[in-house]
Short mmCIF file of N, CA and C in Angstrom, two decimals:
data_model
loop_
_atom_site.label_atom_id
_atom_site.label_comp_id
_atom_site.label_asym_id
_atom_site.label_seq_id
_atom_site.Cartn_x
_atom_site.Cartn_y
_atom_site.Cartn_z
N MET A 143 0.92 -1.01 -0.32
CA MET A 143 -0.10 -0.24 -0.40
C MET A 143 1.06 1.21 -0.27
N ALA A 144 0.73 2.19 -1.05
CA ALA A 144 1.30 3.45 -1.03
C ALA A 144 1.36 4.10 0.32
N LYS A 145 2.37 5.04 0.73
CA LYS A 145 2.03 5.91 1.59
C LYS A 145 1.55 6.88 1.42
N SER A 146 1.35 7.98 2.12
CA SER A 146 1.03 9.48 2.00
C SER A 146 1.80 9.81 2.38
N ILE A 147 2.29 10.99 1.57
CA ILE A 147 3.57 11.99 2.27
C ILE A 147 2.97 13.31 1.85
N LEU A 148 3.12 14.23 3.04
CA LEU A 148 3.07 15.27 3.08
C LEU A 148 4.62 16.26 3.15
N HIS A 149 4.68 16.97 1.98
CA HIS A 149 5.63 17.54 2.00
C HIS A 149 5.62 19.04 2.37
N ILE A 150 6.10 19.58 3.45
CA ILE A 150 6.68 20.84 3.65
C ILE A 150 7.81 21.95 3.25
N ASP A 151 7.72 22.75 2.65
CA ASP A 151 8.83 23.62 2.27
C ASP A 151 8.54 24.76 3.23
N ALA A 152 9.65 25.65 3.86
CA ALA A 152 9.52 26.77 4.74
C ALA A 152 10.60 27.37 4.24
N SER A 153 11.44 27.21 3.09
CA SER A 153 12.68 28.26 2.72
C SER A 153 12.02 29.66 2.15
N ALA A 154 12.44 30.50 2.61
CA ALA A 154 12.39 31.74 1.85
C ALA A 154 13.20 31.94 0.68
N ARG A 155 14.11 31.20 -0.12
CA ARG A 155 14.72 31.06 -1.41
C ARG A 155 14.01 30.05 -1.98
N ARG A 156 13.70 30.04 -3.33
CA ARG A 156 13.17 29.12 -4.17
C ARG A 156 14.61 28.37 -4.93
N ALA A 157 15.37 29.17 -5.87
CA ALA A 157 16.21 28.92 -6.31
C ALA A 157 17.13 28.34 -6.09
N THR A 158 18.04 28.54 -4.39
CA THR A 158 18.78 28.15 -4.03
C THR A 158 18.90 27.51 -2.65
N SER A 159 17.87 27.36 -2.61
CA SER A 159 17.59 26.50 -0.73
C SER A 159 18.04 25.23 -0.97
N VAL A 160 18.84 24.96 -0.13
CA VAL A 160 19.14 23.55 0.40
C VAL A 160 18.09 22.52 0.96
N THR A 161 17.23 22.85 1.60
CA THR A 161 16.23 22.28 2.29
C THR A 161 15.45 22.14 1.55
N ARG A 162 15.05 22.88 0.35
CA ARG A 162 14.15 22.42 -0.40
C ARG A 162 14.81 21.10 -1.61
N ASP A 163 15.73 21.51 -1.92
CA ASP A 163 16.51 20.80 -2.81
C ASP A 163 16.63 19.31 -2.12
N LEU A 164 17.01 19.20 -0.89
CA LEU A 164 17.41 18.18 -0.38
C LEU A 164 15.95 17.42 0.34
N SER A 165 15.20 18.19 0.77
CA SER A 165 13.60 17.41 1.36
C SER A 165 13.20 17.18 -0.22
N GLN A 166 13.07 17.45 -1.44
CA GLN A 166 12.64 17.09 -2.83
C GLN A 166 13.82 15.47 -3.07
N ASP A 167 14.97 15.23 -2.50
CA ASP A 167 15.21 14.09 -2.49
C ASP A 167 14.93 13.15 -1.42
N VAL A 168 14.33 13.50 -0.11
CA VAL A 168 14.28 12.41 0.43
C VAL A 168 12.62 12.35 0.07
N VAL A 169 11.96 13.32 -0.37
CA VAL A 169 10.57 12.60 -1.00
C VAL A 169 10.73 11.65 -2.37
N ALA A 170 11.76 11.71 -2.89
CA ALA A 170 11.81 11.11 -4.11
C ALA A 170 12.12 9.38 -3.86
N ARG A 171 12.76 9.84 -2.81
CA ARG A 171 13.30 8.22 -1.87
C ARG A 171 12.35 7.32 -1.32
N LEU A 172 11.30 8.18 -1.15
CA LEU A 172 10.08 7.32 -0.64
C LEU A 172 8.63 7.04 -1.50
N ASP A 173 8.62 6.11 -1.09
CA ASP A 173 7.31 5.37 -2.21
C ASP A 173 5.75 5.81 -1.62
N GLY A 174 4.95 6.94 -2.25
CA GLY A 174 4.05 7.34 -2.02
C GLY A 174 3.26 8.26 -2.77
N ASP A 175 1.86 8.68 -2.44
CA ASP A 175 1.12 9.72 -2.95
C ASP A 175 1.93 11.06 -2.17
N VAL A 176 2.17 12.20 -2.76
CA VAL A 176 2.92 13.49 -2.36
C VAL A 176 1.54 14.65 -2.33
N VAL A 177 1.49 15.10 -1.42
CA VAL A 177 1.03 16.62 -1.06
C VAL A 177 1.83 17.60 -0.49
N THR A 178 2.32 18.54 -1.47
CA THR A 178 3.25 19.52 -0.91
C THR A 178 2.58 20.99 -0.49
N ARG A 179 2.87 21.55 0.46
CA ARG A 179 2.56 22.48 0.98
C ARG A 179 4.03 23.53 1.19
N ASP A 180 3.69 24.59 0.21
CA ASP A 180 4.84 25.62 0.27
C ASP A 180 4.48 27.04 0.95
N LEU A 181 5.44 27.05 2.00
CA LEU A 181 5.08 27.98 2.74
C LEU A 181 5.68 29.43 2.68
N PHE A 182 6.07 29.30 1.31
CA PHE A 182 6.70 30.55 0.73
C PHE A 182 6.17 31.69 0.81
N ASP A 183 4.64 31.51 0.32
CA ASP A 183 3.64 32.79 0.81
C ASP A 183 3.33 32.13 1.71
N ALA A 184 3.65 33.28 2.81
CA ALA A 184 3.42 33.12 4.03
C ALA A 184 2.12 32.85 4.72
N LEU A 185 1.83 32.17 5.70
CA LEU A 185 0.59 31.52 6.55
C LEU A 185 0.07 32.90 6.93
N PRO A 186 -0.93 33.24 7.27
CA PRO A 186 -1.33 34.35 8.22
C PRO A 186 -0.99 33.49 9.66
N HIS A 187 -0.72 34.90 10.27
CA HIS A 187 -0.29 34.43 11.99
C HIS A 187 -1.96 34.70 12.75
N ILE A 188 -1.53 33.83 14.08
CA ILE A 188 -2.91 34.01 14.78
C ILE A 188 -2.85 34.82 15.38
N ASP A 189 -4.39 35.30 15.53
CA ASP A 189 -4.34 36.49 16.45
C ASP A 189 -5.70 36.51 17.23
N GLU A 190 -6.09 37.40 17.75
CA GLU A 190 -7.03 37.36 18.72
C GLU A 190 -8.14 36.85 18.45
N SER A 191 -8.66 37.37 17.05
CA SER A 191 -10.10 36.70 16.41
C SER A 191 -9.72 35.43 16.37
N TRP A 192 -8.73 34.76 15.74
CA TRP A 192 -8.45 33.14 15.77
C TRP A 192 -8.59 32.67 16.92
N ILE A 193 -7.85 33.01 17.82
CA ILE A 193 -7.83 32.47 18.94
C ILE A 193 -9.14 32.15 19.76
N GLY A 194 -10.06 33.30 19.55
CA GLY A 194 -11.59 33.34 20.08
C GLY A 194 -12.09 32.80 19.17
N ALA A 195 -12.13 32.06 17.86
CA ALA A 195 -12.91 31.54 17.15
C ALA A 195 -12.64 29.95 17.56
N ASN A 196 -11.11 29.79 17.84
CA ASN A 196 -10.59 28.26 18.48
C ASN A 196 -10.93 27.88 19.27
N PHE A 197 -10.98 28.81 20.72
CA PHE A 197 -11.88 28.42 21.91
C PHE A 197 -13.07 28.55 21.94
N THR A 198 -14.15 28.52 20.69
CA THR A 198 -15.63 28.60 20.90
C THR A 198 -15.51 27.43 20.26
N PRO A 199 -16.45 26.70 21.22
CA PRO A 199 -17.22 25.32 21.20
C PRO A 199 -17.56 25.21 19.57
N GLU A 200 -17.17 24.00 18.82
CA GLU A 200 -17.52 23.75 17.46
C GLU A 200 -18.94 24.30 17.16
N ALA A 201 -19.82 23.54 17.97
CA ALA A 201 -21.07 23.90 17.59
C ALA A 201 -21.49 25.31 17.81
N ASP A 202 -20.99 26.21 18.21
CA ASP A 202 -21.32 27.49 18.66
C ASP A 202 -20.85 28.61 17.98
N ARG A 203 -19.72 28.04 17.17
CA ARG A 203 -19.11 28.89 16.11
C ARG A 203 -19.80 29.70 14.92
N ASN A 204 -19.60 30.85 14.76
CA ASN A 204 -20.73 31.56 13.65
C ASN A 204 -19.76 31.52 12.28
N ASP A 205 -19.95 32.01 11.26
CA ASP A 205 -19.78 31.79 10.08
C ASP A 205 -18.41 32.22 9.81
N ALA A 206 -18.17 33.34 10.63
CA ALA A 206 -16.98 34.32 10.66
C ALA A 206 -15.78 33.65 11.01
N GLN A 207 -16.37 33.33 12.08
CA GLN A 207 -15.72 32.03 12.96
C GLN A 207 -14.63 31.04 12.58
N LYS A 208 -15.83 30.16 11.87
CA LYS A 208 -15.85 29.16 10.78
C LYS A 208 -14.54 29.46 10.14
N GLU A 209 -15.01 30.55 9.31
CA GLU A 209 -14.03 30.77 8.26
C GLU A 209 -12.92 31.08 8.25
N LEU A 210 -12.28 31.60 9.84
CA LEU A 210 -10.88 32.07 10.72
C LEU A 210 -10.20 30.74 10.32
N LEU A 211 -10.68 29.57 10.87
CA LEU A 211 -10.46 28.47 11.16
C LEU A 211 -10.12 27.43 9.95
N ALA A 212 -10.91 28.09 9.13
CA ALA A 212 -10.73 27.06 7.51
C ALA A 212 -9.33 26.75 7.46
N LEU A 213 -8.56 27.29 7.40
CA LEU A 213 -7.01 27.49 6.76
C LEU A 213 -6.23 26.48 7.74
N SER A 214 -6.21 26.37 9.21
CA SER A 214 -5.94 25.45 10.10
C SER A 214 -6.70 24.32 9.89
N ASP A 215 -8.22 24.17 9.83
CA ASP A 215 -8.67 23.05 9.46
C ASP A 215 -8.10 22.13 8.26
N THR A 216 -7.83 22.78 7.36
CA THR A 216 -7.27 22.46 6.09
C THR A 216 -5.86 21.51 6.45
N LEU A 217 -5.01 22.97 7.35
CA LEU A 217 -3.35 22.35 7.25
C LEU A 217 -3.52 21.06 8.14
N ILE A 218 -4.48 20.83 9.01
CA ILE A 218 -4.78 19.67 10.09
C ILE A 218 -4.98 18.47 9.12
N ALA A 219 -5.91 18.58 8.12
CA ALA A 219 -6.51 17.44 7.26
C ALA A 219 -5.21 16.82 6.85
N GLU A 220 -4.35 17.85 6.26
CA GLU A 220 -3.22 17.28 5.55
C GLU A 220 -1.91 16.36 6.51
N VAL A 221 -2.00 16.98 7.24
CA VAL A 221 -1.25 16.29 8.69
C VAL A 221 -1.93 14.88 9.13
N LYS A 222 -3.34 14.86 9.27
CA LYS A 222 -3.99 13.89 9.88
C LYS A 222 -3.51 12.83 8.51
N ALA A 223 -4.10 13.12 7.14
CA ALA A 223 -3.53 12.34 6.15
C ALA A 223 -2.48 11.68 5.64
N ALA A 224 -1.44 12.17 6.11
CA ALA A 224 -0.20 11.75 5.84
C ALA A 224 0.34 10.85 6.79
N ASP A 225 1.11 9.32 6.38
CA ASP A 225 1.79 8.49 6.63
C ASP A 225 3.26 9.11 7.14
N VAL A 226 3.84 9.94 6.48
CA VAL A 226 5.32 10.97 6.31
C VAL A 226 5.33 11.98 6.47
N LEU A 227 5.78 12.57 7.09
CA LEU A 227 6.01 14.08 6.92
C LEU A 227 7.09 14.62 6.61
N VAL A 228 7.30 15.05 5.45
CA VAL A 228 8.90 15.59 5.16
C VAL A 228 8.79 17.18 5.23
N ILE A 229 9.54 17.49 6.46
CA ILE A 229 9.60 19.13 6.50
C ILE A 229 10.94 19.83 6.04
N GLY A 230 11.09 20.73 5.57
CA GLY A 230 12.32 21.52 5.38
C GLY A 230 12.42 22.57 6.57
N VAL A 231 13.29 22.56 7.01
CA VAL A 231 13.73 23.70 8.27
C VAL A 231 15.11 24.14 8.27
N PRO A 232 14.90 25.53 7.68
CA PRO A 232 15.85 26.23 7.23
C PRO A 232 15.83 26.52 8.41
N VAL A 233 17.22 27.16 8.96
CA VAL A 233 17.46 27.70 10.30
C VAL A 233 17.97 28.93 10.29
N TYR A 234 16.92 29.91 10.70
CA TYR A 234 17.44 31.46 10.33
C TYR A 234 17.62 32.37 12.02
N ASN A 235 18.92 32.58 11.98
CA ASN A 235 19.30 32.96 13.52
C ASN A 235 18.74 32.30 14.79
N PHE A 236 19.19 30.97 14.54
CA PHE A 236 18.77 29.88 15.73
C PHE A 236 17.80 29.10 15.60
N GLY A 237 16.33 29.62 14.82
CA GLY A 237 15.34 29.15 15.07
C GLY A 237 14.82 29.02 13.60
N ILE A 238 13.43 28.67 13.83
CA ILE A 238 12.77 28.33 12.44
C ILE A 238 12.49 29.46 11.55
N PRO A 239 12.03 29.51 10.79
CA PRO A 239 11.41 30.47 10.18
C PRO A 239 9.97 31.23 10.75
N THR A 240 9.59 31.96 10.31
CA THR A 240 8.29 32.88 10.75
C THR A 240 7.04 31.69 10.01
N ASN A 241 7.40 31.74 8.73
CA ASN A 241 5.96 31.15 8.11
C ASN A 241 6.36 29.65 8.89
N LEU A 242 6.93 28.79 8.82
CA LEU A 242 7.26 26.99 9.55
C LEU A 242 6.41 27.60 11.22
N LYS A 243 6.66 28.81 12.09
CA LYS A 243 5.94 28.81 13.06
C LYS A 243 4.66 28.96 12.81
N ALA A 244 4.69 29.59 11.88
CA ALA A 244 2.70 30.00 11.68
C ALA A 244 2.03 28.52 11.12
N TRP A 245 3.04 27.92 10.78
CA TRP A 245 2.11 26.25 10.43
C TRP A 245 1.81 25.66 11.72
N VAL A 246 2.99 25.86 12.54
CA VAL A 246 3.17 25.06 13.67
C VAL A 246 1.66 25.51 14.57
N ASP A 247 1.29 27.11 14.76
CA ASP A 247 0.36 27.39 15.45
C ASP A 247 -0.44 26.90 14.83
N MET A 248 -1.22 26.75 13.41
CA MET A 248 -1.94 26.27 12.82
C MET A 248 -2.59 24.83 13.21
N ILE A 249 -1.76 23.81 13.41
CA ILE A 249 -1.82 22.54 13.40
C ILE A 249 -2.03 22.02 14.87
N CYS A 250 -1.25 22.92 15.71
CA CYS A 250 -1.59 22.64 17.07
C CYS A 250 -2.69 23.11 17.67
N ARG A 251 -3.94 22.39 18.00
CA ARG A 251 -4.82 22.57 18.47
C ARG A 251 -5.63 21.73 19.46
N ALA A 252 -6.04 22.14 20.40
CA ALA A 252 -6.32 21.38 21.68
C ALA A 252 -7.41 20.97 21.40
N GLY A 253 -7.36 19.64 21.70
CA GLY A 253 -8.73 18.69 20.90
C GLY A 253 -8.73 17.89 19.69
N ILE A 254 -7.92 18.37 18.63
CA ILE A 254 -8.04 17.74 17.39
C ILE A 254 -6.52 17.28 17.37
N THR A 255 -5.35 18.22 17.68
CA THR A 255 -3.93 17.29 17.41
C THR A 255 -3.58 16.91 19.00
N PHE A 256 -3.68 17.48 19.73
CA PHE A 256 -3.47 17.16 21.22
C PHE A 256 -4.58 17.15 22.24
N ARG A 257 -4.63 16.75 23.34
CA ARG A 257 -5.26 17.07 24.50
C ARG A 257 -4.74 16.93 25.83
N TYR A 258 -5.16 17.71 26.78
CA TYR A 258 -4.61 17.69 28.52
C TYR A 258 -5.21 16.59 28.90
N THR A 259 -4.63 16.06 29.64
CA THR A 259 -5.09 14.90 29.98
C THR A 259 -4.86 14.78 31.99
N GLU A 260 -4.87 14.34 32.87
CA GLU A 260 -4.34 14.51 34.27
C GLU A 260 -2.76 14.09 34.25
N ALA A 261 -2.66 12.98 33.40
CA ALA A 261 -1.04 13.02 33.26
C ALA A 261 0.02 14.01 32.23
N GLY A 262 -1.02 14.57 31.85
CA GLY A 262 -0.41 16.11 30.90
C GLY A 262 -0.49 15.80 29.51
N PRO A 263 -0.26 16.68 28.53
CA PRO A 263 -0.62 16.79 27.37
C PRO A 263 -0.59 15.46 26.55
N GLU A 264 -1.21 14.64 25.84
CA GLU A 264 -1.29 13.65 24.85
C GLU A 264 -1.24 14.20 23.64
N GLY A 265 -0.72 13.92 22.61
CA GLY A 265 -0.80 13.90 21.11
C GLY A 265 -1.92 12.74 20.65
N LEU A 266 -2.49 13.61 19.44
CA LEU A 266 -3.53 12.83 19.40
C LEU A 266 -3.13 12.16 17.79
N LEU A 267 -1.80 12.73 17.14
CA LEU A 267 -1.68 12.09 15.75
C LEU A 267 -0.25 11.23 15.79
N THR A 268 -0.96 10.02 16.41
CA THR A 268 0.19 9.18 16.62
C THR A 268 0.41 8.13 15.22
N GLY A 269 1.35 7.54 15.29
CA GLY A 269 1.58 6.42 14.10
C GLY A 269 2.06 6.85 13.16
N LYS A 270 2.55 8.25 13.05
CA LYS A 270 3.26 8.64 11.34
C LYS A 270 4.78 9.21 12.11
N ARG A 271 5.59 9.01 10.56
CA ARG A 271 6.82 9.35 10.50
C ARG A 271 7.43 10.86 10.34
N ALA A 272 8.14 11.50 10.55
CA ALA A 272 8.63 12.77 10.20
C ALA A 272 10.04 12.79 10.11
N ILE A 273 10.51 13.59 8.88
CA ILE A 273 11.61 13.55 8.44
C ILE A 273 11.80 14.89 8.52
N LEU A 274 12.70 15.49 9.16
CA LEU A 274 13.11 16.88 9.29
C LEU A 274 14.39 17.36 8.04
N VAL A 275 14.47 17.89 7.58
CA VAL A 275 15.70 18.20 6.40
C VAL A 275 16.15 19.64 6.85
N ALA A 276 16.92 19.28 7.26
CA ALA A 276 17.54 20.93 8.08
C ALA A 276 18.79 21.48 7.43
N ALA A 277 18.95 22.92 7.41
CA ALA A 277 19.76 23.51 6.78
C ALA A 277 20.50 24.78 7.80
N THR A 278 21.62 24.59 8.32
CA THR A 278 22.43 26.01 8.85
C THR A 278 23.48 26.69 8.37
N GLY A 279 23.62 28.06 8.57
CA GLY A 279 24.66 28.29 7.87
C GLY A 279 26.00 27.67 8.85
N GLY A 280 26.07 27.64 10.74
CA GLY A 280 26.93 27.74 11.35
C GLY A 280 26.47 26.95 12.51
N THR A 281 25.08 26.39 13.02
CA THR A 281 24.79 26.00 14.17
C THR A 281 24.65 24.41 13.74
N PRO A 282 25.61 23.65 14.75
CA PRO A 282 25.47 22.20 14.41
C PRO A 282 24.33 21.81 14.95
N VAL A 283 23.51 20.84 14.19
CA VAL A 283 22.24 20.53 14.41
C VAL A 283 22.42 19.39 15.92
N GLY A 284 21.73 19.85 16.59
CA GLY A 284 21.62 18.82 17.56
C GLY A 284 22.47 19.65 18.89
N SER A 285 22.76 20.91 17.96
CA SER A 285 23.75 21.22 19.42
C SER A 285 22.75 21.84 20.68
N GLU A 286 22.93 22.46 21.59
CA GLU A 286 22.53 23.15 22.90
C GLU A 286 22.02 24.66 22.29
N ILE A 287 22.74 25.10 20.84
CA ILE A 287 22.26 26.09 20.31
C ILE A 287 21.33 26.18 18.92
N ASP A 288 20.92 25.15 19.04
CA ASP A 288 20.21 24.47 17.88
C ASP A 288 18.74 24.19 18.15
N PHE A 289 17.95 25.61 17.94
CA PHE A 289 16.84 25.97 18.80
C PHE A 289 15.52 25.17 17.75
N ALA A 290 16.32 24.92 16.10
CA ALA A 290 14.95 24.74 15.10
C ALA A 290 14.67 23.50 15.59
N THR A 291 16.02 22.49 15.33
CA THR A 291 15.51 20.87 15.24
C THR A 291 14.69 20.36 16.46
N ASN A 292 15.42 21.08 17.77
CA ASN A 292 15.01 20.76 18.78
C ASN A 292 13.42 20.92 18.94
N TYR A 293 13.30 22.12 18.71
CA TYR A 293 11.62 22.84 18.75
C TYR A 293 10.94 22.05 17.83
N MET A 294 11.43 21.55 16.58
CA MET A 294 10.62 20.72 15.66
C MET A 294 10.14 19.59 16.33
N ARG A 295 11.17 19.08 16.81
CA ARG A 295 11.17 17.23 17.22
C ARG A 295 10.10 17.56 18.75
N HIS A 296 10.50 18.75 19.36
CA HIS A 296 9.33 18.66 20.30
C HIS A 296 7.55 18.63 19.84
N ILE A 297 7.66 19.79 18.88
CA ILE A 297 6.83 19.85 18.93
C ILE A 297 5.86 18.82 18.22
N LEU A 298 6.37 18.29 17.04
CA LEU A 298 5.99 16.87 16.57
C LEU A 298 5.63 16.12 17.68
N GLY A 299 6.31 15.98 18.68
CA GLY A 299 6.30 14.81 19.77
C GLY A 299 5.01 15.34 20.56
N PHE A 300 4.63 16.49 20.64
CA PHE A 300 3.34 17.47 21.47
C PHE A 300 2.30 16.63 20.58
N ILE A 301 2.22 16.37 19.41
CA ILE A 301 1.18 16.21 18.73
C ILE A 301 1.21 14.89 18.26
N GLY A 302 2.20 14.04 18.75
CA GLY A 302 1.82 12.48 18.72
C GLY A 302 3.11 11.76 17.92
N ILE A 303 3.91 12.50 17.17
CA ILE A 303 4.72 12.32 16.10
C ILE A 303 5.80 12.18 16.76
N THR A 304 6.21 10.93 17.24
CA THR A 304 7.52 11.09 17.80
C THR A 304 8.43 10.07 17.09
N ASP A 305 8.17 9.35 15.88
CA ASP A 305 9.33 9.04 15.20
C ASP A 305 9.68 9.84 13.92
N VAL A 306 10.80 10.55 14.66
CA VAL A 306 11.49 11.97 14.15
C VAL A 306 12.93 11.62 13.41
N GLN A 307 13.24 11.60 12.11
CA GLN A 307 14.57 11.61 11.76
C GLN A 307 14.94 13.09 11.52
N ILE A 308 15.94 12.84 11.29
CA ILE A 308 16.30 14.58 10.89
C ILE A 308 18.05 14.12 9.67
N VAL A 309 17.82 15.26 8.75
CA VAL A 309 18.80 14.86 7.51
C VAL A 309 19.54 16.30 7.63
N ALA A 310 20.87 16.33 8.17
CA ALA A 310 21.05 17.57 8.51
C ALA A 310 22.38 18.27 7.61
N ALA A 311 22.10 19.40 7.04
CA ALA A 311 23.29 20.24 6.34
C ALA A 311 23.72 21.17 7.07
N ASP A 312 23.98 20.73 8.21
CA ASP A 312 24.73 22.22 8.95
C ASP A 312 25.84 22.79 8.81
N ARG A 313 26.03 23.59 9.44
CA ARG A 313 27.24 24.60 9.07
C ARG A 313 27.81 24.67 7.45
N LEU A 314 26.48 24.97 6.79
CA LEU A 314 27.05 25.25 5.46
C LEU A 314 28.04 26.59 5.49
N SER A 315 28.29 27.23 6.56
CA SER A 315 29.29 28.63 5.98
C SER A 315 30.40 28.31 6.29
N VAL A 316 30.89 27.21 6.95
CA VAL A 316 31.79 26.16 7.18
C VAL A 316 32.70 25.54 5.97
N ASP A 317 31.35 24.49 5.97
CA ASP A 317 31.99 23.70 4.63
C ASP A 317 30.74 23.02 3.53
N ALA A 318 30.48 24.13 2.75
CA ALA A 318 29.33 23.80 2.12
C ALA A 318 29.10 22.18 1.57
N GLU A 319 30.58 22.31 0.55
CA GLU A 319 30.25 21.23 -0.22
C GLU A 319 30.34 19.85 0.73
N GLY A 320 31.00 19.70 1.78
CA GLY A 320 30.95 18.67 2.61
C GLY A 320 29.98 18.18 3.30
N SER A 321 29.42 19.08 3.72
CA SER A 321 27.49 19.17 4.62
C SER A 321 26.56 18.73 3.95
N ILE A 322 26.57 19.19 2.27
CA ILE A 322 25.55 18.92 1.47
C ILE A 322 25.96 16.96 1.51
N ALA A 323 27.22 17.01 0.84
CA ALA A 323 27.35 15.40 0.63
C ALA A 323 26.97 14.75 1.82
N GLU A 324 27.66 15.15 3.00
CA GLU A 324 27.02 14.28 4.09
C GLU A 324 25.58 14.17 4.54
N ALA A 325 24.70 15.17 4.12
CA ALA A 325 23.19 15.16 3.94
C ALA A 325 22.14 14.58 2.82
N LYS A 326 23.43 14.70 1.89
CA LYS A 326 22.96 13.22 0.88
C LYS A 326 23.27 11.87 1.11
N ALA A 327 24.02 11.79 1.88
CA ALA A 327 24.65 10.36 2.30
C ALA A 327 23.45 9.73 3.50
N GLN A 328 23.07 10.74 4.14
CA GLN A 328 21.76 10.62 4.83
C GLN A 328 20.64 10.28 4.36
N VAL A 329 20.24 10.74 3.16
CA VAL A 329 19.25 10.81 2.49
C VAL A 329 19.33 9.32 1.90
N ALA A 330 20.13 9.13 1.36
CA ALA A 330 20.29 7.39 0.80
C ALA A 330 20.49 6.42 1.81
N LYS A 331 20.79 6.79 3.07
CA LYS A 331 20.36 5.46 4.03
C LYS A 331 19.01 5.73 4.33
N LEU A 332 17.89 6.58 4.45
CA LEU A 332 16.89 6.27 4.52
C LEU A 332 15.99 5.33 4.11
N ALA A 333 15.32 4.69 5.18
CA ALA A 333 14.27 3.25 4.35
C ALA A 333 13.45 4.00 3.91
N ALA A 334 13.04 3.60 2.77
CA ALA A 334 11.56 3.83 1.90
C ALA A 334 10.59 3.66 3.27
#
């Protein structure tokens, strides 16, 4: 049975993006039907009206509130339908880009993708795999100053996705050729 793959591109670059190129290599290695969500055209950020709509019980939402949450509902449906998420994670100033943070804010919704229990939060999107494709200028992926992949791993776990792999092209400003070669070797080792 073919897998469903959700491919998220978040780089502000189109033509020269390392995460776009490498995440496409990952997707090509996997066998499945692909849905691509390109965050180049930034998503709206949540605001007071969105939060109000989100915390209004679904049965009580008016048409304007339903419209405010429509994009979030679509993004969550894409994640729910996917067996594998391939997420390009360019690291800007030690963190994720704002367009990727807006996507995170849209998919993390209490009662839909996670819930709070007496034992703490419980992710509701279990049984999925995620592959983060990270590119950094100088930050070593997994280091104490890597707030991007550590954050993404935490967020994915928070919503129930705990099978997370990282393909890293880190320290591109130090050794771009070697870093990309190492990342391509990581891609080649990925199990379909």
